[in-house]
Coordinates of C-alpha atoms in Angstrom, one line a residue:
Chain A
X1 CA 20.4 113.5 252.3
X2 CA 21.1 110.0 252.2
X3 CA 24.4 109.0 249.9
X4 CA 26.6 105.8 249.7
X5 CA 30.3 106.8 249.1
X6 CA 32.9 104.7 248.2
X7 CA 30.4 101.7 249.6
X8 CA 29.8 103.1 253.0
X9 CA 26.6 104.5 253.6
X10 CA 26.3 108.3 255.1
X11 CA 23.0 110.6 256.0
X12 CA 23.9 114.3 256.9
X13 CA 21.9 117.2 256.3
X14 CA 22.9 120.3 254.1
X15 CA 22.4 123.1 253.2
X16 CA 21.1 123.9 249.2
X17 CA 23.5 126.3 248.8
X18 CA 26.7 123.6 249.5
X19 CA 28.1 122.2 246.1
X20 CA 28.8 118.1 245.7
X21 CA 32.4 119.4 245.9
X22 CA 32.4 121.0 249.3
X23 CA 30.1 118.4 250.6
X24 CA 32.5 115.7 249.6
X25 CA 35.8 118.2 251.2
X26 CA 34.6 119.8 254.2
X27 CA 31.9 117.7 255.8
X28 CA 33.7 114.5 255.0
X29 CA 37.2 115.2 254.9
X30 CA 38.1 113.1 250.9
X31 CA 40.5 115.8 250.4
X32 CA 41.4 114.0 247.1
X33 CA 38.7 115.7 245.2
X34 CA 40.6 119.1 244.1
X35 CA 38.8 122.3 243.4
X36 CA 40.4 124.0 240.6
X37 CA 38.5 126.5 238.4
X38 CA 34.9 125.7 240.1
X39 CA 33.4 126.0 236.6
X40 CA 33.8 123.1 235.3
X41 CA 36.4 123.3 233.1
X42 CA 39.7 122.2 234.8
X43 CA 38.2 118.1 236.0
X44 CA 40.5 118.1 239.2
X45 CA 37.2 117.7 241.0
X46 CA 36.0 115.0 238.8
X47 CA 33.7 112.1 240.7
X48 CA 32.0 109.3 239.7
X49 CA 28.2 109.6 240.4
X50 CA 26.0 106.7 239.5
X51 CA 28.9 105.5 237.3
X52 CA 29.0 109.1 235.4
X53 CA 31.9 111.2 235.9
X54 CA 30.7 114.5 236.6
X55 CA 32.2 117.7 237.7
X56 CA 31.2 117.5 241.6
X57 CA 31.7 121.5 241.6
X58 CA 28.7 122.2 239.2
X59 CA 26.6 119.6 241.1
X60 CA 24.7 120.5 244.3
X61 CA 25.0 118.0 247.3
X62 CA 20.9 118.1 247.5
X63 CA 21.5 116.9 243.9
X64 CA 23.6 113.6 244.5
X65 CA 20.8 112.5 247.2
X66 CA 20.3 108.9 246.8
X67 CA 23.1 108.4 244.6
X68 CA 25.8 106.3 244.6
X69 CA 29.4 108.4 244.8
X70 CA 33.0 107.2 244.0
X71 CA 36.2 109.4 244.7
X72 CA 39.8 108.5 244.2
X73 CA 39.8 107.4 248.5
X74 CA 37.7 104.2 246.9
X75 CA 40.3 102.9 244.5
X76 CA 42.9 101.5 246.2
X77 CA 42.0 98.4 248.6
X78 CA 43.9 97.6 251.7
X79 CA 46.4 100.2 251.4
X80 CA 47.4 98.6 247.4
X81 CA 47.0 100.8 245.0
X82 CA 45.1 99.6 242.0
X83 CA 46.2 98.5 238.2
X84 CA 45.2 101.7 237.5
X85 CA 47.1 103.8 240.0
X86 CA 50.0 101.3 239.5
X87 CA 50.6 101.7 236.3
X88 CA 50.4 105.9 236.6
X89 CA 52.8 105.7 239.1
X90 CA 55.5 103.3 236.7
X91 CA 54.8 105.8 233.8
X92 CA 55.4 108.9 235.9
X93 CA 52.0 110.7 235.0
X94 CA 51.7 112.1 238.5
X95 CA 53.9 115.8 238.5
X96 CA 52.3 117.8 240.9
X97 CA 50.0 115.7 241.4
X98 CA 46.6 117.9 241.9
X99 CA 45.1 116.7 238.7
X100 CA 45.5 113.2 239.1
X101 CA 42.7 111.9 241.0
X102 CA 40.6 113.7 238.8
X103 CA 42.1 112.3 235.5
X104 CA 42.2 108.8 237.4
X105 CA 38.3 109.1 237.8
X106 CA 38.0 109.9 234.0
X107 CA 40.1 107.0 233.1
X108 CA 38.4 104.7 235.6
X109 CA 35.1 105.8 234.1
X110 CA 36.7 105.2 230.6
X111 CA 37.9 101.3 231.4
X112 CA 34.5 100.5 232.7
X113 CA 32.9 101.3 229.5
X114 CA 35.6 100.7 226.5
X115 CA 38.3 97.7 227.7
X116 CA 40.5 98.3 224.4
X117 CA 40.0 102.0 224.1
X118 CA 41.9 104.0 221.0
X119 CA 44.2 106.4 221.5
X120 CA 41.8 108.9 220.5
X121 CA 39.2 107.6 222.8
X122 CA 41.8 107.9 225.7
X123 CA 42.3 111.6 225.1
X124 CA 38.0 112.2 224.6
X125 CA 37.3 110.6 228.1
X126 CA 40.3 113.3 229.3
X127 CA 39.3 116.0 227.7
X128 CA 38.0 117.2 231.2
X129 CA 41.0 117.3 233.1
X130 CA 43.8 119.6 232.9
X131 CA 47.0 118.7 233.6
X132 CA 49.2 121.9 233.5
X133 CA 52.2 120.2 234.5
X134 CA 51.9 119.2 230.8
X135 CA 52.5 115.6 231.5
X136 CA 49.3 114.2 229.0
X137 CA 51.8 112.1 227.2
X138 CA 52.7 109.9 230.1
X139 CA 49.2 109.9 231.5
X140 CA 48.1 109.0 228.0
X141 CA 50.5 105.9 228.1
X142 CA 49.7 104.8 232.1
X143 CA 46.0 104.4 230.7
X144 CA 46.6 102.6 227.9
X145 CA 49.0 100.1 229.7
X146 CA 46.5 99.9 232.3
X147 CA 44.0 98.8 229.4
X148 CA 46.2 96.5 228.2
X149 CA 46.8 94.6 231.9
X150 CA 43.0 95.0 232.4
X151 CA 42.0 92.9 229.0
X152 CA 44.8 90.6 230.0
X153 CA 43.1 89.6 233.4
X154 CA 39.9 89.4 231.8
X155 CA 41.0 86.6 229.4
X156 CA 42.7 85.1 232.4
Chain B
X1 CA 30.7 128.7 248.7
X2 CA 27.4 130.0 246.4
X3 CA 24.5 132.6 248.0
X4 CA 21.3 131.1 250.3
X5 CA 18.9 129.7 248.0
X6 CA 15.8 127.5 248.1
X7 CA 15.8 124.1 246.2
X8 CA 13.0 122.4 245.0
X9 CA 12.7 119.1 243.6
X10 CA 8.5 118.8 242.2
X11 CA 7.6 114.8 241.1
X12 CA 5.3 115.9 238.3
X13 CA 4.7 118.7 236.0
X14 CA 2.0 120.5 237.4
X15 CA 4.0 120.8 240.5
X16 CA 6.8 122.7 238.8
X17 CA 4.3 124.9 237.1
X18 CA 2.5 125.2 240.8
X19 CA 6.3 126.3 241.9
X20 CA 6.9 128.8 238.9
X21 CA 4.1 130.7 239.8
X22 CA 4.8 130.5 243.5
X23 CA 8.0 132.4 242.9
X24 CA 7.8 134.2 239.8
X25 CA 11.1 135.6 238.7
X26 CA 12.9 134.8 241.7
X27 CA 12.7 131.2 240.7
X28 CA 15.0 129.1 237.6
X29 CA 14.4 126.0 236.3
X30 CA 17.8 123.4 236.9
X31 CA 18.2 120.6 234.7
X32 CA 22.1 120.0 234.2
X33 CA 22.9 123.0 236.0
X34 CA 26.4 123.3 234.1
X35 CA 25.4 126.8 232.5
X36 CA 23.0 127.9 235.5
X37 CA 25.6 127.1 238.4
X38 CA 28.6 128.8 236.6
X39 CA 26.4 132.0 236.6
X40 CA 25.8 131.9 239.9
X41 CA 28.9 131.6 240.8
X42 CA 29.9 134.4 238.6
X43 CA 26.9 136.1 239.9
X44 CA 25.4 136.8 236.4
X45 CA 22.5 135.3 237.8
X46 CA 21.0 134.7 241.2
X47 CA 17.8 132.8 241.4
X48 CA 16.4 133.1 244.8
X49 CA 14.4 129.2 244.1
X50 CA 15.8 126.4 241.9
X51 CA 13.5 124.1 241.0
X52 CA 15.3 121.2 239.7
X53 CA 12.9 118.9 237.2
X54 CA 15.2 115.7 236.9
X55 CA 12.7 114.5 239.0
X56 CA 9.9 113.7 236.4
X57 CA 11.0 110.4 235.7
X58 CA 9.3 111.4 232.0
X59 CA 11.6 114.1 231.5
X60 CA 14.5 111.5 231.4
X61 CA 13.4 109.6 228.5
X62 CA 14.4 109.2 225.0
X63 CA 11.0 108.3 222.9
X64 CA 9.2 107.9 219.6
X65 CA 5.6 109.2 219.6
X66 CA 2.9 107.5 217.5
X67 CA 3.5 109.5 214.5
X68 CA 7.5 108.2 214.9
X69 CA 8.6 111.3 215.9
X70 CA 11.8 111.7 218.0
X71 CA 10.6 113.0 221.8
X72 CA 13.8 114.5 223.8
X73 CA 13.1 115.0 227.4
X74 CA 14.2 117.9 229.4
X75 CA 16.4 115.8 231.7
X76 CA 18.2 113.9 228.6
X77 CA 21.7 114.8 228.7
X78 CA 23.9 115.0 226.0
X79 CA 25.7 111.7 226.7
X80 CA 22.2 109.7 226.4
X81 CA 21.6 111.6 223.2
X82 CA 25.4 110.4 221.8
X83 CA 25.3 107.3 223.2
X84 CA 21.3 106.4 222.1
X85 CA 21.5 103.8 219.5
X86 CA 18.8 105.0 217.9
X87 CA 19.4 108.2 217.8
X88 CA 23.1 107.6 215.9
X89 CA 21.1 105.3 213.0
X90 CA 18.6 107.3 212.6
X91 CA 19.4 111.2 213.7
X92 CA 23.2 111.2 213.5
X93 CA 23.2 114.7 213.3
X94 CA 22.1 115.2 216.7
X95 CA 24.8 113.1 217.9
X96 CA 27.3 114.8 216.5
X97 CA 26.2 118.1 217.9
X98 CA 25.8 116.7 221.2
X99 CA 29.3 115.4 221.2
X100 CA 31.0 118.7 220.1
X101 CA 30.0 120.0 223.6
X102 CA 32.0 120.5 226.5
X103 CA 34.0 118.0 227.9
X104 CA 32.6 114.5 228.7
X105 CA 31.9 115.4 232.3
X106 CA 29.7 118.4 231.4
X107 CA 27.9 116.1 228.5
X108 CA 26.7 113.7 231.5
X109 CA 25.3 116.6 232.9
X110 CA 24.6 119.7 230.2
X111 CA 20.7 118.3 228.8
X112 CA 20.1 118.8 225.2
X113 CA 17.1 121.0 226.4
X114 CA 19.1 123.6 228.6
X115 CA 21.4 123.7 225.4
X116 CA 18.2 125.5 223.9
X117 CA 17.0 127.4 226.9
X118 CA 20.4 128.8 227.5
X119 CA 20.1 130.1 224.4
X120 CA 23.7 131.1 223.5
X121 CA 24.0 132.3 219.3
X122 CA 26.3 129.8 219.8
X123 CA 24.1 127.1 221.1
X124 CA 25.6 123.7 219.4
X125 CA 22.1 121.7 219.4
X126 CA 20.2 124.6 218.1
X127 CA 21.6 124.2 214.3
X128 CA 21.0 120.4 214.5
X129 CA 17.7 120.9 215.6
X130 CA 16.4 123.9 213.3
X131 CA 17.6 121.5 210.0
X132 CA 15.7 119.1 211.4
X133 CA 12.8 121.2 211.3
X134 CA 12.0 120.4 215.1
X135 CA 9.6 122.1 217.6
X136 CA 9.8 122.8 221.0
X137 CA 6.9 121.7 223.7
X138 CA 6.7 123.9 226.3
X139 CA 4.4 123.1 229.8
X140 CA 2.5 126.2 230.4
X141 CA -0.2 127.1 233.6
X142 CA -3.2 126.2 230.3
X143 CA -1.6 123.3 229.2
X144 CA 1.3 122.2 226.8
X145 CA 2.0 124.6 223.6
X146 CA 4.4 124.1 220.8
X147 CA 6.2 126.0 218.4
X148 CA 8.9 125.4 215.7
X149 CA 12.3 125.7 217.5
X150 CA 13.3 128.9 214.5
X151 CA 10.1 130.8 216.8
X152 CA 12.2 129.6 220.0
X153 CA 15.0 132.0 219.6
X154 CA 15.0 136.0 219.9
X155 CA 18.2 137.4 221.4
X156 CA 20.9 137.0 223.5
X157 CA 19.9 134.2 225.7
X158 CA 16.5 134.8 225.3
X159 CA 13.7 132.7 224.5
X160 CA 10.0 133.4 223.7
X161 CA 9.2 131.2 226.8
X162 CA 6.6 133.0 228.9
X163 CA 6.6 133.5 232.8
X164 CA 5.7 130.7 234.4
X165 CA 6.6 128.6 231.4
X166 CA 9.2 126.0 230.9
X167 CA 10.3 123.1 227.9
X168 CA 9.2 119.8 228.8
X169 CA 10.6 118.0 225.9
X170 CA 11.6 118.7 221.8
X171 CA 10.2 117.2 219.2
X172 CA 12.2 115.9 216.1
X173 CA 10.1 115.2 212.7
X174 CA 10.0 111.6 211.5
X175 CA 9.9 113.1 208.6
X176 CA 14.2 113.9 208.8
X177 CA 14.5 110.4 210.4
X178 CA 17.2 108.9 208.1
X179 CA 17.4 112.3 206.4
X180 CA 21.1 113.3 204.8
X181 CA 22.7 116.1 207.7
X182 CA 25.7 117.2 209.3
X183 CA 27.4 119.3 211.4
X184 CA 30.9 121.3 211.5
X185 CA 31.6 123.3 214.0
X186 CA 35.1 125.6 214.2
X187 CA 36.7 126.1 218.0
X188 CA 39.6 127.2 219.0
X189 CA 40.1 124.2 221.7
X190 CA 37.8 121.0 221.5
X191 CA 36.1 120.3 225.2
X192 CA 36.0 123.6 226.4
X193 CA 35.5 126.9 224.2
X194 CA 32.8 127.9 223.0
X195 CA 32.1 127.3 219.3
X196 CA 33.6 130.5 216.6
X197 CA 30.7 129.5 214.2
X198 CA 29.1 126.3 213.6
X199 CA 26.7 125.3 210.4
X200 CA 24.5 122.4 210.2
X201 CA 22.8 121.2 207.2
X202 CA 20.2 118.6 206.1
X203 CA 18.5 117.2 203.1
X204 CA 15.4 116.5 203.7
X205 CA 13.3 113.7 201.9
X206 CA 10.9 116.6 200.7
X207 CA 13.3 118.1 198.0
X208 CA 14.6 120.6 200.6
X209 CA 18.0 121.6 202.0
X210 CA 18.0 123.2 205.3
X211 CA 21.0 125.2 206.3
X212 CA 21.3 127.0 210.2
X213 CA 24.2 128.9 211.4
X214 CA 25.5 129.2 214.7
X215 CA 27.3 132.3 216.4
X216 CA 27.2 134.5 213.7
X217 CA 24.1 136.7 214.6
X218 CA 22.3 137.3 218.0
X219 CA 20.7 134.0 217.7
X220 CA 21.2 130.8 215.9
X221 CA 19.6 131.9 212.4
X222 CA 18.2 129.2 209.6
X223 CA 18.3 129.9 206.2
X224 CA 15.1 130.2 203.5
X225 CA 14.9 126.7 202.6
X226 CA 16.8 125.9 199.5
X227 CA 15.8 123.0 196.6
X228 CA 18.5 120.0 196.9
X229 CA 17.5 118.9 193.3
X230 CA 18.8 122.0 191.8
X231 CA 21.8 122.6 194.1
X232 CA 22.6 126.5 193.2
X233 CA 25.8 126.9 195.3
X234 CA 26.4 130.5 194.5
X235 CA 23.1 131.4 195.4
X236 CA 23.4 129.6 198.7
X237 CA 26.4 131.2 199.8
X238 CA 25.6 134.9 198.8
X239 CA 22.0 133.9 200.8
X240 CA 24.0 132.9 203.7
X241 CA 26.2 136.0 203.7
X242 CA 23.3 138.2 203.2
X243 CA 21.6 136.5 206.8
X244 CA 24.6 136.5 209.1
X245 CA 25.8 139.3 211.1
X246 CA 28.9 138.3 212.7
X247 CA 31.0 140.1 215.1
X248 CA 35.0 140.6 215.7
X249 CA 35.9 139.2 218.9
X250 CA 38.0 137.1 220.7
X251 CA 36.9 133.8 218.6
X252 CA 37.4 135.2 215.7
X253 CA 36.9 138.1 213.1
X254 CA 33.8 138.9 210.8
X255 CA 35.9 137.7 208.0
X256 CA 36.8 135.1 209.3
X257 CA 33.4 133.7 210.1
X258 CA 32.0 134.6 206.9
X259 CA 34.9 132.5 205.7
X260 CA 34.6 129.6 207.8
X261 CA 30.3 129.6 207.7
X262 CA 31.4 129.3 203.5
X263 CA 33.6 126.9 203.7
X264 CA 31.5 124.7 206.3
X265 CA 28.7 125.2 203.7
X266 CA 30.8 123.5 200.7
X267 CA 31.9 120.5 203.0
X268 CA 28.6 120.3 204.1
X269 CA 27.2 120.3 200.6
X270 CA 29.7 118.2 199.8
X271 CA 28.9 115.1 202.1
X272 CA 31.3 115.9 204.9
X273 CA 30.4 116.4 209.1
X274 CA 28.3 113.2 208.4
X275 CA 29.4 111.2 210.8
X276 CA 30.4 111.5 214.6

């Protein structure tokens, strides 16, 4: 299969049997994609594919051929984290910590289709991704500050 | 990691049909795969071939035919139905199901179609599209067939599709385009249970109200069809109670969806569930 992840360009064969998931963990070592349930109800394993977040445990690898992949390893750039990450880390929405680059792929996915989302609209695009450290408030309020610096640039 | 399977990907429909018969009943049709790869996992089911049909570029579309019917593909997921512009003027209903479903992840997968073929009684499109008086096109080894989506339905996830059968698309009436409907649907938590009942209804421009209800009886069940110009509500609900068979469970008990499925029925009736 021939995939593009996080802009770099990889061909590897694999077996049907191998889900987007393990493909993305074991053959290529982005250990921030989390396997939780593998059903697809807990979202730690959530990826962008094509732009779509999508549970990458109930995807097959043969599946994301010729797609284009995004994991949490792509978002920060030179070692900076971005607005996004930035502003989870000053509201303290990271506990444990094994949700979060799953709920940081839903909210990515979220800002890149809704700059001024509601606060209902936050919690829909999260719906996905458990956090059972319980800390949905302050993940709630990193998103919507990281809205708010977003819009701010754009009018810049 | 799951079992050794085979994986096929066939560019038109003839070549998934050619495939089906190839493997018979070791073979499954994959669309969105978030119903078929959970069972695998769980090892409810273990398909020896998948034959994945998101390769039909067809099967991706969202279209109006040239009597203005609706055409859903078998690869349309339930994101493309919520987010379809058309769709949410004219069909609101649909979009409203669609968006009751899973989380947003699994609605960029899940496809409207494998909603059907899944064929849960508590199946969130099925109610939408049995008000809507839809039918279901289904490729076959002779040729396409179709039948209303009511015949589509006769157990426990199970279909009337034949061997070496699959849906290739559903077709909604032009004749419900703009037509009064709406869904309600009761769950216990919103992106991830399953439904405890559900009821969709729809006033059709023909001096008809259509009422379908979801998880109450081994399949979703529509109702005779009603006259909206001489809305009778006692006799609706007593009709209702008389077609549902619910079960105590986990959800919920009999009593409870016979109350709710009443209740959903009034609001309905009333105007609410009409928007998403």
């Amino acid at each position: 299969m021939a995939v593009t992840i996080n802009d770099r360009k990889y061909s590897k064969s694999v077996s049907e049997n191998r889900t987007l998931l393990e493909f993305l963990r074991e053959d290529l070592y982005l250990l921030g994609v989390k396997e939780g349930c593998g059903e697809g109800e807990c979202g730690a394993c959530t990826v962008l594919m094509n732009g779509k977040t999508v549970n990458s445990c109930l995807v097959l690898a043969v599946e994301a051929d010729r797609t284009v992949i995004r994991t949490i390893e792509g978002e920060s750039k030179d070692g900076k984290l971005n607005p996004l990450q930035e502003s989870f880390k000053k509201h303290h929405a990271t506990q444990c910590g094994f949700c979060t680059p799953g709920v940081i792929m839903s909210a990515t996915s979220l800002l890149e289709r809704n700059q001024n989302p509601a606060e209902a609209e936050i919690k829909e695009a999260i719906e996905g991704n458990f956090c059972r450290c319980t800390g949905y408030r302050q993940i709630i309020d990193a998103i919507a500050e990281a809205a708010t610096l977003l819009e701010s640039e754009v009018k810049k | 990691m799951l079992y050794s399977f085979s994986y096929y990907k066939p560019k038109s429909e003839i070549e998934i049909i050619e495939t089906l018969k190839s493997f018979g009943d070791d073979a499954k049709i994959l669309a969105g795969g978030t119903d078929l790869l959970v069972y695998m996992k769980q090892q409810i089911a273990d398909p020896k071939v998948l034959v994945d049909i998101k390769g039909v570029p067809d099967f991706s579309k969202i279209e109006i035919d040239s009597s203005g019917n609706l055409i859903i593909g078998a690869a349309v997921t339930c994101n493309d139905v919520v987010e379809n512009q058309y769709i949410r003027n004219h069909y609101p209903i649909l979009a409203t199901a669609a968006k009751t479903i899973g989380s947003y992840q699994i609605r960029n997968r899940a496809t409207v179609v494998g909603n059907i073929c899944n064929a849960s009684p508590a199946a969130d499109m099925a109610g939408a599209l049995l008000v809507l008086d839809s039918s279901v096109i289904i490729a076959t080894e002779k040729g396409n067939r179709e039948i209303p989506i009511k015949q589509f339905f006769v157990g426990v996830k199970k279909t009337s599709l034949q061997q070496n059968e699959f849906v290739k698309a559903i077709r909604v009436r032009a004749e419900y385009k703009d037509a009064e409907a709406g869904y309600l649907k009761a769950s216990r938590i919103k992106g991830h249970d399953l439904g405890t009942c559900n009821v969709a209804l729809s006033r059709g421009k023909n001096g008809t109200v259509k009422i379908a209800i979801g998880s109450c009886n081994i399949t979703p069940v529509l109702l005779p069809d009603f006259d909206s110009t001489n809305i009778d509500l006692a006799n609706i609900l007593t009709t209702a109670m008389k077609n549902i068979k619910p079960i105590d469970d986990l959800r919920g008990s009999k009593e409870y969806r016979k109350h709710l499925v009443q209740v959903f029925i009034k609001r309905l009736l009333n105007g609410k569930g009409h928007s998403h």
